[in-house]
Coordinates of N, CA and C in Angstrom, one line a residue:
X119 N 0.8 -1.2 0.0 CA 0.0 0.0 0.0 C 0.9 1.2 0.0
X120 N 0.5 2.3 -0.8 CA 1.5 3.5 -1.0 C 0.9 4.1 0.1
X121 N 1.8 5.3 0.5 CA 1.8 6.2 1.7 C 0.4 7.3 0.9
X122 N -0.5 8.0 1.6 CA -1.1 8.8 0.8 C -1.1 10.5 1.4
X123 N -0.4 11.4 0.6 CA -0.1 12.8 1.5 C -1.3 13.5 1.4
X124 N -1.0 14.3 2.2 CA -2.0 15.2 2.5 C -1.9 16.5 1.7
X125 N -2.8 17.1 1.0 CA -2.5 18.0 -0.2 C -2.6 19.0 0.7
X126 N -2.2 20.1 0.5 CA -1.9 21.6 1.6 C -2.6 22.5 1.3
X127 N -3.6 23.2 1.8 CA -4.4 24.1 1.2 C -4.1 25.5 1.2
X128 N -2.5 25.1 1.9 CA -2.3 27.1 2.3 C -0.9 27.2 0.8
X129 N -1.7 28.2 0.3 CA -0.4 28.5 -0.6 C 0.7 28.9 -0.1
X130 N 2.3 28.3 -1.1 CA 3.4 28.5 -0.8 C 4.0 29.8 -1.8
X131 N 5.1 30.5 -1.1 CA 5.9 31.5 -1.8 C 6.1 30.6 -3.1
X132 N 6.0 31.4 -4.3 CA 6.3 31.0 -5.7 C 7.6 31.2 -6.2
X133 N 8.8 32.1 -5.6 CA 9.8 32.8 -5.9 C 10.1 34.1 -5.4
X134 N 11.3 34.2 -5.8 CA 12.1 35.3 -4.7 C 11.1 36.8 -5.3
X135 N 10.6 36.7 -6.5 CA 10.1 38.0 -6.8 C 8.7 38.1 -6.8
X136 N 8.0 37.1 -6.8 CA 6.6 37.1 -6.0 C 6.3 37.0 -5.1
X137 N 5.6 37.5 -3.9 CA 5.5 37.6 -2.6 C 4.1 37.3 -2.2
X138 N 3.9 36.4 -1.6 CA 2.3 35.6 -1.1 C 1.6 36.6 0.0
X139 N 0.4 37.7 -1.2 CA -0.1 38.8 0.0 C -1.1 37.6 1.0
X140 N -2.1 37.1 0.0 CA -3.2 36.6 0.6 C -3.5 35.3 0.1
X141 N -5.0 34.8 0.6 CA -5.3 33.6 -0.4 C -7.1 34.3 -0.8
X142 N -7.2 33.9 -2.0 CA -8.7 34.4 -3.1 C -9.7 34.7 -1.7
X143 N -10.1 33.6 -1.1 CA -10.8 33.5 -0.2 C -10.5 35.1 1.0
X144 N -9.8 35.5 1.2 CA -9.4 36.6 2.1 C -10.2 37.6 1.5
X145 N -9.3 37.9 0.2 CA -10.0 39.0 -1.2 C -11.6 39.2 -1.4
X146 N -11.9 37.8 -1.6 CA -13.7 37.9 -1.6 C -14.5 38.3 -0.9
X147 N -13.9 38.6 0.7 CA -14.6 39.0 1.8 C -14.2 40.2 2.1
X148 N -13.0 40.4 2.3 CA -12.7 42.1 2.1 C -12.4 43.0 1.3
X149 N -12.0 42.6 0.1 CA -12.2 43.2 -1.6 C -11.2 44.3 -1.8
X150 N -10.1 44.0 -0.5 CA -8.5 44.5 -0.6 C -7.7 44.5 0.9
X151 N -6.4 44.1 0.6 CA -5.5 43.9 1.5 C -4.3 45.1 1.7
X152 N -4.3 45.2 2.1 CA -2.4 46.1 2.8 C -1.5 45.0 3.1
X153 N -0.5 45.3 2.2 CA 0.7 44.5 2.5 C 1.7 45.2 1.9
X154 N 3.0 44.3 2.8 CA 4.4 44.8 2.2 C 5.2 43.9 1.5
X155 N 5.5 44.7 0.1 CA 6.2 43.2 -0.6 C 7.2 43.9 -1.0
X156 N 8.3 42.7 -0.1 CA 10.2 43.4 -0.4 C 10.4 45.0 0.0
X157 N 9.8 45.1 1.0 CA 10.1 46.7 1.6 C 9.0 47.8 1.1
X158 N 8.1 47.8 0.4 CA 7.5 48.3 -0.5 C 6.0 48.1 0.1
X159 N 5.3 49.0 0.9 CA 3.9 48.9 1.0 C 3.0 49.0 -0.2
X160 N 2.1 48.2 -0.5 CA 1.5 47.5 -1.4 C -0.1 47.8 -1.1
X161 N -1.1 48.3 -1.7 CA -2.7 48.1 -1.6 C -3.0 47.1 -2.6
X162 N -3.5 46.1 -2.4 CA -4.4 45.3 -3.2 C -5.4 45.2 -3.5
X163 N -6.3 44.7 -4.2 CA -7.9 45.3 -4.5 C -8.3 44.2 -5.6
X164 N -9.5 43.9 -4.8 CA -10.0 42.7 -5.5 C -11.4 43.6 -6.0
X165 N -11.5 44.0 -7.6 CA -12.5 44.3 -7.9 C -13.6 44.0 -9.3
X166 N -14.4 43.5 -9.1 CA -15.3 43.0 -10.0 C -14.4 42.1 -11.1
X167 N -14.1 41.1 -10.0 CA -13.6 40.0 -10.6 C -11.8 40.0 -11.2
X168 N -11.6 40.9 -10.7 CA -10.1 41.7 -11.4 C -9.2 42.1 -9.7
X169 N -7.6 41.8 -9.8 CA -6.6 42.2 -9.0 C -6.7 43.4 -9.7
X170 N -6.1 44.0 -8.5 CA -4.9 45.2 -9.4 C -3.9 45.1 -8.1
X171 N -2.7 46.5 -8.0 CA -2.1 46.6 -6.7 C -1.3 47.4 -7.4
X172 N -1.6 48.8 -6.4 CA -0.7 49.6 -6.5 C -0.1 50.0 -5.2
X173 N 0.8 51.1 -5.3 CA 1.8 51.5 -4.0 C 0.7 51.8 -3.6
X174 N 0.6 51.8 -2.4 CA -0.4 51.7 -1.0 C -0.6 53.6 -0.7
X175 N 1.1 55.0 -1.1 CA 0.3 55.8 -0.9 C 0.2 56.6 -2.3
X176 N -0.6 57.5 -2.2 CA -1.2 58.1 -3.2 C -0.4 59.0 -3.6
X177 N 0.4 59.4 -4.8 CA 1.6 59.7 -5.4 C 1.1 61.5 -5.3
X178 N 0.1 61.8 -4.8 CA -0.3 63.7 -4.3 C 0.4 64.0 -2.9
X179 N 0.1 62.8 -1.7 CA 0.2 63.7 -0.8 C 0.2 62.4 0.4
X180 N 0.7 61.2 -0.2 CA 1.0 60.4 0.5 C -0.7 59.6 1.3
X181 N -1.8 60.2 0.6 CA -2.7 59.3 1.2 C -2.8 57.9 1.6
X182 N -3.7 57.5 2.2 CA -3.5 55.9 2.6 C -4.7 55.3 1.9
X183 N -4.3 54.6 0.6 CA -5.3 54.3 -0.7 C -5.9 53.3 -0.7
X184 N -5.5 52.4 0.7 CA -5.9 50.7 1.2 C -7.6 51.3 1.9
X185 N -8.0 52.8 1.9 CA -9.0 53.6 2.9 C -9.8 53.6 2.1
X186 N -9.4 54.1 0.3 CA -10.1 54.9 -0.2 C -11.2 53.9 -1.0
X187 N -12.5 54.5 -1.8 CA -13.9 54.3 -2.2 C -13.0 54.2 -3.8
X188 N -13.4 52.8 -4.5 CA -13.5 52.6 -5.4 C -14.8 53.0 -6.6
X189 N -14.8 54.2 -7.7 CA -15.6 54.3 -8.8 C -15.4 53.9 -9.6
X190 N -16.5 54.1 -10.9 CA -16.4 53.8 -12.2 C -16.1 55.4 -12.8
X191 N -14.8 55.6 -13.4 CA -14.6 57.0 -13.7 C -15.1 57.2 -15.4
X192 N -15.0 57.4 -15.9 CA -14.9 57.2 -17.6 C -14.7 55.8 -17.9
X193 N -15.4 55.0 -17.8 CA -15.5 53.7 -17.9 C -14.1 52.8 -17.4
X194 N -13.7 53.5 -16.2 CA -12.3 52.6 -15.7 C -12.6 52.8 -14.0
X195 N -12.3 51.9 -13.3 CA -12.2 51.4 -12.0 C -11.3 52.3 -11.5
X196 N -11.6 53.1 -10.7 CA -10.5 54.0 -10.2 C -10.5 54.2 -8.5
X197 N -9.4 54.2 -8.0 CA -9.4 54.5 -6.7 C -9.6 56.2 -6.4
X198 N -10.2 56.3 -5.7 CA -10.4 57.8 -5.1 C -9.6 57.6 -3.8
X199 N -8.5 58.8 -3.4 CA -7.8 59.0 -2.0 C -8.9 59.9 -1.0
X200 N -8.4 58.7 -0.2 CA -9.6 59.5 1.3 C -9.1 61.0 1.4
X201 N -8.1 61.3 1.2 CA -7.4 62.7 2.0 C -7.5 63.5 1.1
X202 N -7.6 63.6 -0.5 CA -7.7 64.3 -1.2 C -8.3 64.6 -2.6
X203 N -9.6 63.2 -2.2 CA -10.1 62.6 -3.7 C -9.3 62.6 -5.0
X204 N -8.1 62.7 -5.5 CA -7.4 62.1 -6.2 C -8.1 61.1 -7.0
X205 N -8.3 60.7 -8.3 CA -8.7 59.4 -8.7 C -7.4 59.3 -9.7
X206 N -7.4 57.5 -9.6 CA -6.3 57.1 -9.6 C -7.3 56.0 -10.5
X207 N -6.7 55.5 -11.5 CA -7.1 54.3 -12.7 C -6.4 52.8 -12.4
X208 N -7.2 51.5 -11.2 CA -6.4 50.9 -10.5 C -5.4 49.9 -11.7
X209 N -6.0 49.6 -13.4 CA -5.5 49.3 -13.8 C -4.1 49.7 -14.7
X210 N -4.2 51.4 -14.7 CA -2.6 51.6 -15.7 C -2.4 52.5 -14.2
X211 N -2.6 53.3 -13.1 CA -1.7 54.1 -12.3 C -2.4 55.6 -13.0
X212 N -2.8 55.6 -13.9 CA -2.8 57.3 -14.4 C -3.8 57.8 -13.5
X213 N -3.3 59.1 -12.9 CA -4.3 60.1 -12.4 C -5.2 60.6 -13.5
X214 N -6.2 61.0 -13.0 CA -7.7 61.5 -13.5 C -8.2 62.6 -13.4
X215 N -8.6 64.2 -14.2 CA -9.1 64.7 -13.4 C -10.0 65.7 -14.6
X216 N -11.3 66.0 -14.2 CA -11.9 66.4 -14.8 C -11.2 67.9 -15.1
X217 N -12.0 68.4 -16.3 CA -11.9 69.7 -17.0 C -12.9 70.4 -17.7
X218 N -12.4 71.5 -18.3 CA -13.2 71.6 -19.2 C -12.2 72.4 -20.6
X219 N -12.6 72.1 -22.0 CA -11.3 72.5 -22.7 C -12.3 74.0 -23.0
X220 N -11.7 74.9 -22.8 CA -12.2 76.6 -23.2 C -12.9 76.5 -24.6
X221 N -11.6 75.7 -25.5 CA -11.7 75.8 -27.0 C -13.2 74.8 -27.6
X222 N -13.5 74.2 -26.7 CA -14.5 73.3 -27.4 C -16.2 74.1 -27.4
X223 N -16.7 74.0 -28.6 CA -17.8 74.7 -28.9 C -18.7 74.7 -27.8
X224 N -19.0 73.7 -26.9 CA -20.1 73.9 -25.9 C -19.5 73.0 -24.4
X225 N -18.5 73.9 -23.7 CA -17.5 73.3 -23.0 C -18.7 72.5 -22.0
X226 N -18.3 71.3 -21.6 CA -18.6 70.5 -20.4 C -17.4 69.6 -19.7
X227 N -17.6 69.7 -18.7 CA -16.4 69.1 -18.2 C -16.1 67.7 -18.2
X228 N -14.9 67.1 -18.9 CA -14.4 66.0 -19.4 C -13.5 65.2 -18.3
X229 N -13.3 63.9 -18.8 CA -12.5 63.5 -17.8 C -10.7 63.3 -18.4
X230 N -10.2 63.8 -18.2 CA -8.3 63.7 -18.9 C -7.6 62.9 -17.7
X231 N -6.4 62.6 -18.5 CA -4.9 62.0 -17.9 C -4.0 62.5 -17.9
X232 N -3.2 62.7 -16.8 CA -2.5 63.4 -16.3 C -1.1 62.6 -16.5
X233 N -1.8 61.3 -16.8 CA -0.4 60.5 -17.6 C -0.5 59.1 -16.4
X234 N 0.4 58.2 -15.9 CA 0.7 57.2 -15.0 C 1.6 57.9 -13.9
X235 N 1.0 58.3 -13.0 CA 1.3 58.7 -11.4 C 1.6 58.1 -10.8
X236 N 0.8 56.8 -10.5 CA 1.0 55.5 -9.3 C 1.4 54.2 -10.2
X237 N 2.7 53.9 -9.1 CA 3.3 52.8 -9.8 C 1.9 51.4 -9.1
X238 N 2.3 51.0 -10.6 CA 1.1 49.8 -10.7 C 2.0 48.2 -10.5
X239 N 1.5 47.5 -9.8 CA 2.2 46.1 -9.4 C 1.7 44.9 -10.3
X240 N 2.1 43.7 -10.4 CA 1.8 42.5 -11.2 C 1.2 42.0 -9.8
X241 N 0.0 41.2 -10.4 CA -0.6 40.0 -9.4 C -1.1 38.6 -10.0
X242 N -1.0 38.2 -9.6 CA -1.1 36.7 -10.3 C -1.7 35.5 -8.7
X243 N -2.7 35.3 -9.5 CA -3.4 34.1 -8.8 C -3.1 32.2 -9.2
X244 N -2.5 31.9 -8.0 CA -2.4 30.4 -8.6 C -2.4 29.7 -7.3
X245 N -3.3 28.7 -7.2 CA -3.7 27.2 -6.0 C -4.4 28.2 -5.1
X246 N -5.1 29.5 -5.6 CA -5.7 30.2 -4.1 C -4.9 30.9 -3.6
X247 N -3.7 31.0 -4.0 CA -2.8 32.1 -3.6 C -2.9 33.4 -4.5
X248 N -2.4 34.4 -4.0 CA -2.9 35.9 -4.6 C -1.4 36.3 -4.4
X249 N -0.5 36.6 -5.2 CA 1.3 37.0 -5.3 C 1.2 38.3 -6.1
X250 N 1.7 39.2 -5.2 CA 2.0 40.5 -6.0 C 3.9 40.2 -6.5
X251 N 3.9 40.6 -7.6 CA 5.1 40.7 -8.3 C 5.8 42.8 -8.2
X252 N 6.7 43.4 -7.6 CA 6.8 44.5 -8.0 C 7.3 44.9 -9.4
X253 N 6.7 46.2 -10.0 CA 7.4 46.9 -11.2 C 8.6 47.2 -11.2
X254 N 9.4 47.2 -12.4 CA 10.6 47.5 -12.4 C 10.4 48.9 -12.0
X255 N 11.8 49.4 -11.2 CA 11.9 50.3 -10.4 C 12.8 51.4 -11.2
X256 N 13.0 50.5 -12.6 CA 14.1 51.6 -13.4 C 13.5 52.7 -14.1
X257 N 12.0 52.8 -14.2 CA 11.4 54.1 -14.1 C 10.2 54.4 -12.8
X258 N 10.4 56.1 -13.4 CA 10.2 56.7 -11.8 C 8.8 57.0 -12.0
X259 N 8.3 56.8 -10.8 CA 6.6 57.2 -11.0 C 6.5 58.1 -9.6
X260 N 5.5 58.9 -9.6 CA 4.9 60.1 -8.4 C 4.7 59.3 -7.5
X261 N 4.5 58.5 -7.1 CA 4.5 57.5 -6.0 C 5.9 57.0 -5.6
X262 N 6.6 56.9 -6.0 CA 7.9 56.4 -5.6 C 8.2 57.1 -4.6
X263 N 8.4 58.7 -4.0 CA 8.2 59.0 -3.2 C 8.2 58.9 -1.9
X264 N 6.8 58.3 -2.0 CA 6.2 57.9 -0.8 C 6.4 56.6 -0.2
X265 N 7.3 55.7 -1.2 CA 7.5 54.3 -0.8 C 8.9 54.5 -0.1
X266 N 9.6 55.7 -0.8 CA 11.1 55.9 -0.2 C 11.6 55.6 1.1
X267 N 12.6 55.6 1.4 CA 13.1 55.2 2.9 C 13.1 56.9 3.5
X268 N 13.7 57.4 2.8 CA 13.9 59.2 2.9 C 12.3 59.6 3.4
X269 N 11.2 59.0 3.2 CA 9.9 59.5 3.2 C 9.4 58.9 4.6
X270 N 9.6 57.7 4.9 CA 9.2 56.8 5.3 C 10.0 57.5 6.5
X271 N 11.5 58.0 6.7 CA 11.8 58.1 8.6 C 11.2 59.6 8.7
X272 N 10.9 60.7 7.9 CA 9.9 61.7 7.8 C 8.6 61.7 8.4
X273 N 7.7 60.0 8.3 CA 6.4 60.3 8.8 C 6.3 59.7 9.8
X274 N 5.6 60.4 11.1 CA 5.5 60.0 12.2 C 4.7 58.9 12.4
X275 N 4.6 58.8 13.7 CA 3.6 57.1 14.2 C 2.4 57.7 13.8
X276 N 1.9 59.1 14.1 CA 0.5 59.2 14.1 C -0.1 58.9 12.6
X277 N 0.8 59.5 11.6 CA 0.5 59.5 10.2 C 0.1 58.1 9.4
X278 N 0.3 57.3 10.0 CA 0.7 55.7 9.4 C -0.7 54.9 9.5
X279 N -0.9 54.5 9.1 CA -2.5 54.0 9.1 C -2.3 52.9 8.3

């Protein structure tokens, strides 16, 4: 008779550059996590069937984005910062922010891009495990900032949420 193992239901680390935030089951009940992957505070966000994960503060003014009310902005999922409504696009990082162009015949205010502000993370789901991967760090995004070490012995206990 063979030995028969017992199959493991807690997911394992995948590799040195994936880092195990949660498992699916966590995500479905609270619909985003805070975590730190490789020194790097991380917001996660499980939304309408979709990861995203970006740097945890908000690339304006260091908000805490794990707080903030997810919309539908111009047809893209965007995080809003509790401290300064900022809207933030959870899938490319670009800030958002309405206008109005002078030059257009019957101005109403539109929604524009301010370009990719918040650095955006890789997530990948496998066995129930939920692994953020970080973005290459060799370009700079408005959030970088706030992940810095230089930022980070700047903000007090009270600030940290």
């Amino acid at each position: 008779m063979g030995q028969q193992h017992a199959v493991s239901s807690i997911p394992k680390e995948e590799d040195d550059s994936s880092v195990l935030v949660g498992r699916t089951e966590d995500f479905k009940k609270s619909k985003r996590i805070r975590a730190t992957v490789n020194d790097r505070e991380v917001a996660i966000f499980y939304h309408e069937g979709q990861y995203h994960a970006l740097d945890l503060r908000c690339y304006h003014a260091g908000g805490p984005l794990h707080l903030g009310e997810i919309e539908d902005i111009n047809g893209q999922s965007c995080i809003v910062c509790p401290w300064h409504q900022y809207k933030i696009a959870l899938a490319t990082g670009e800030g958002l922010y309405q206008g109005i162009d002078p030059h257009a015949h019957s101005p109403a205010p539109k929604w524009f891009s301010k370009g990719v502000k918040q650095r955006i993370h890789k997530v990948t789901v496998k066995n129930g495990g939920v692994y953020v991967t970080l973005s290459d760090t060799s370009i700079c995004y408005d959030s970088d900032y706030y992940a810095s070490e230089k930022y980070k012995k700047t903000v007090s206990p009270v600030m940290k949420t």
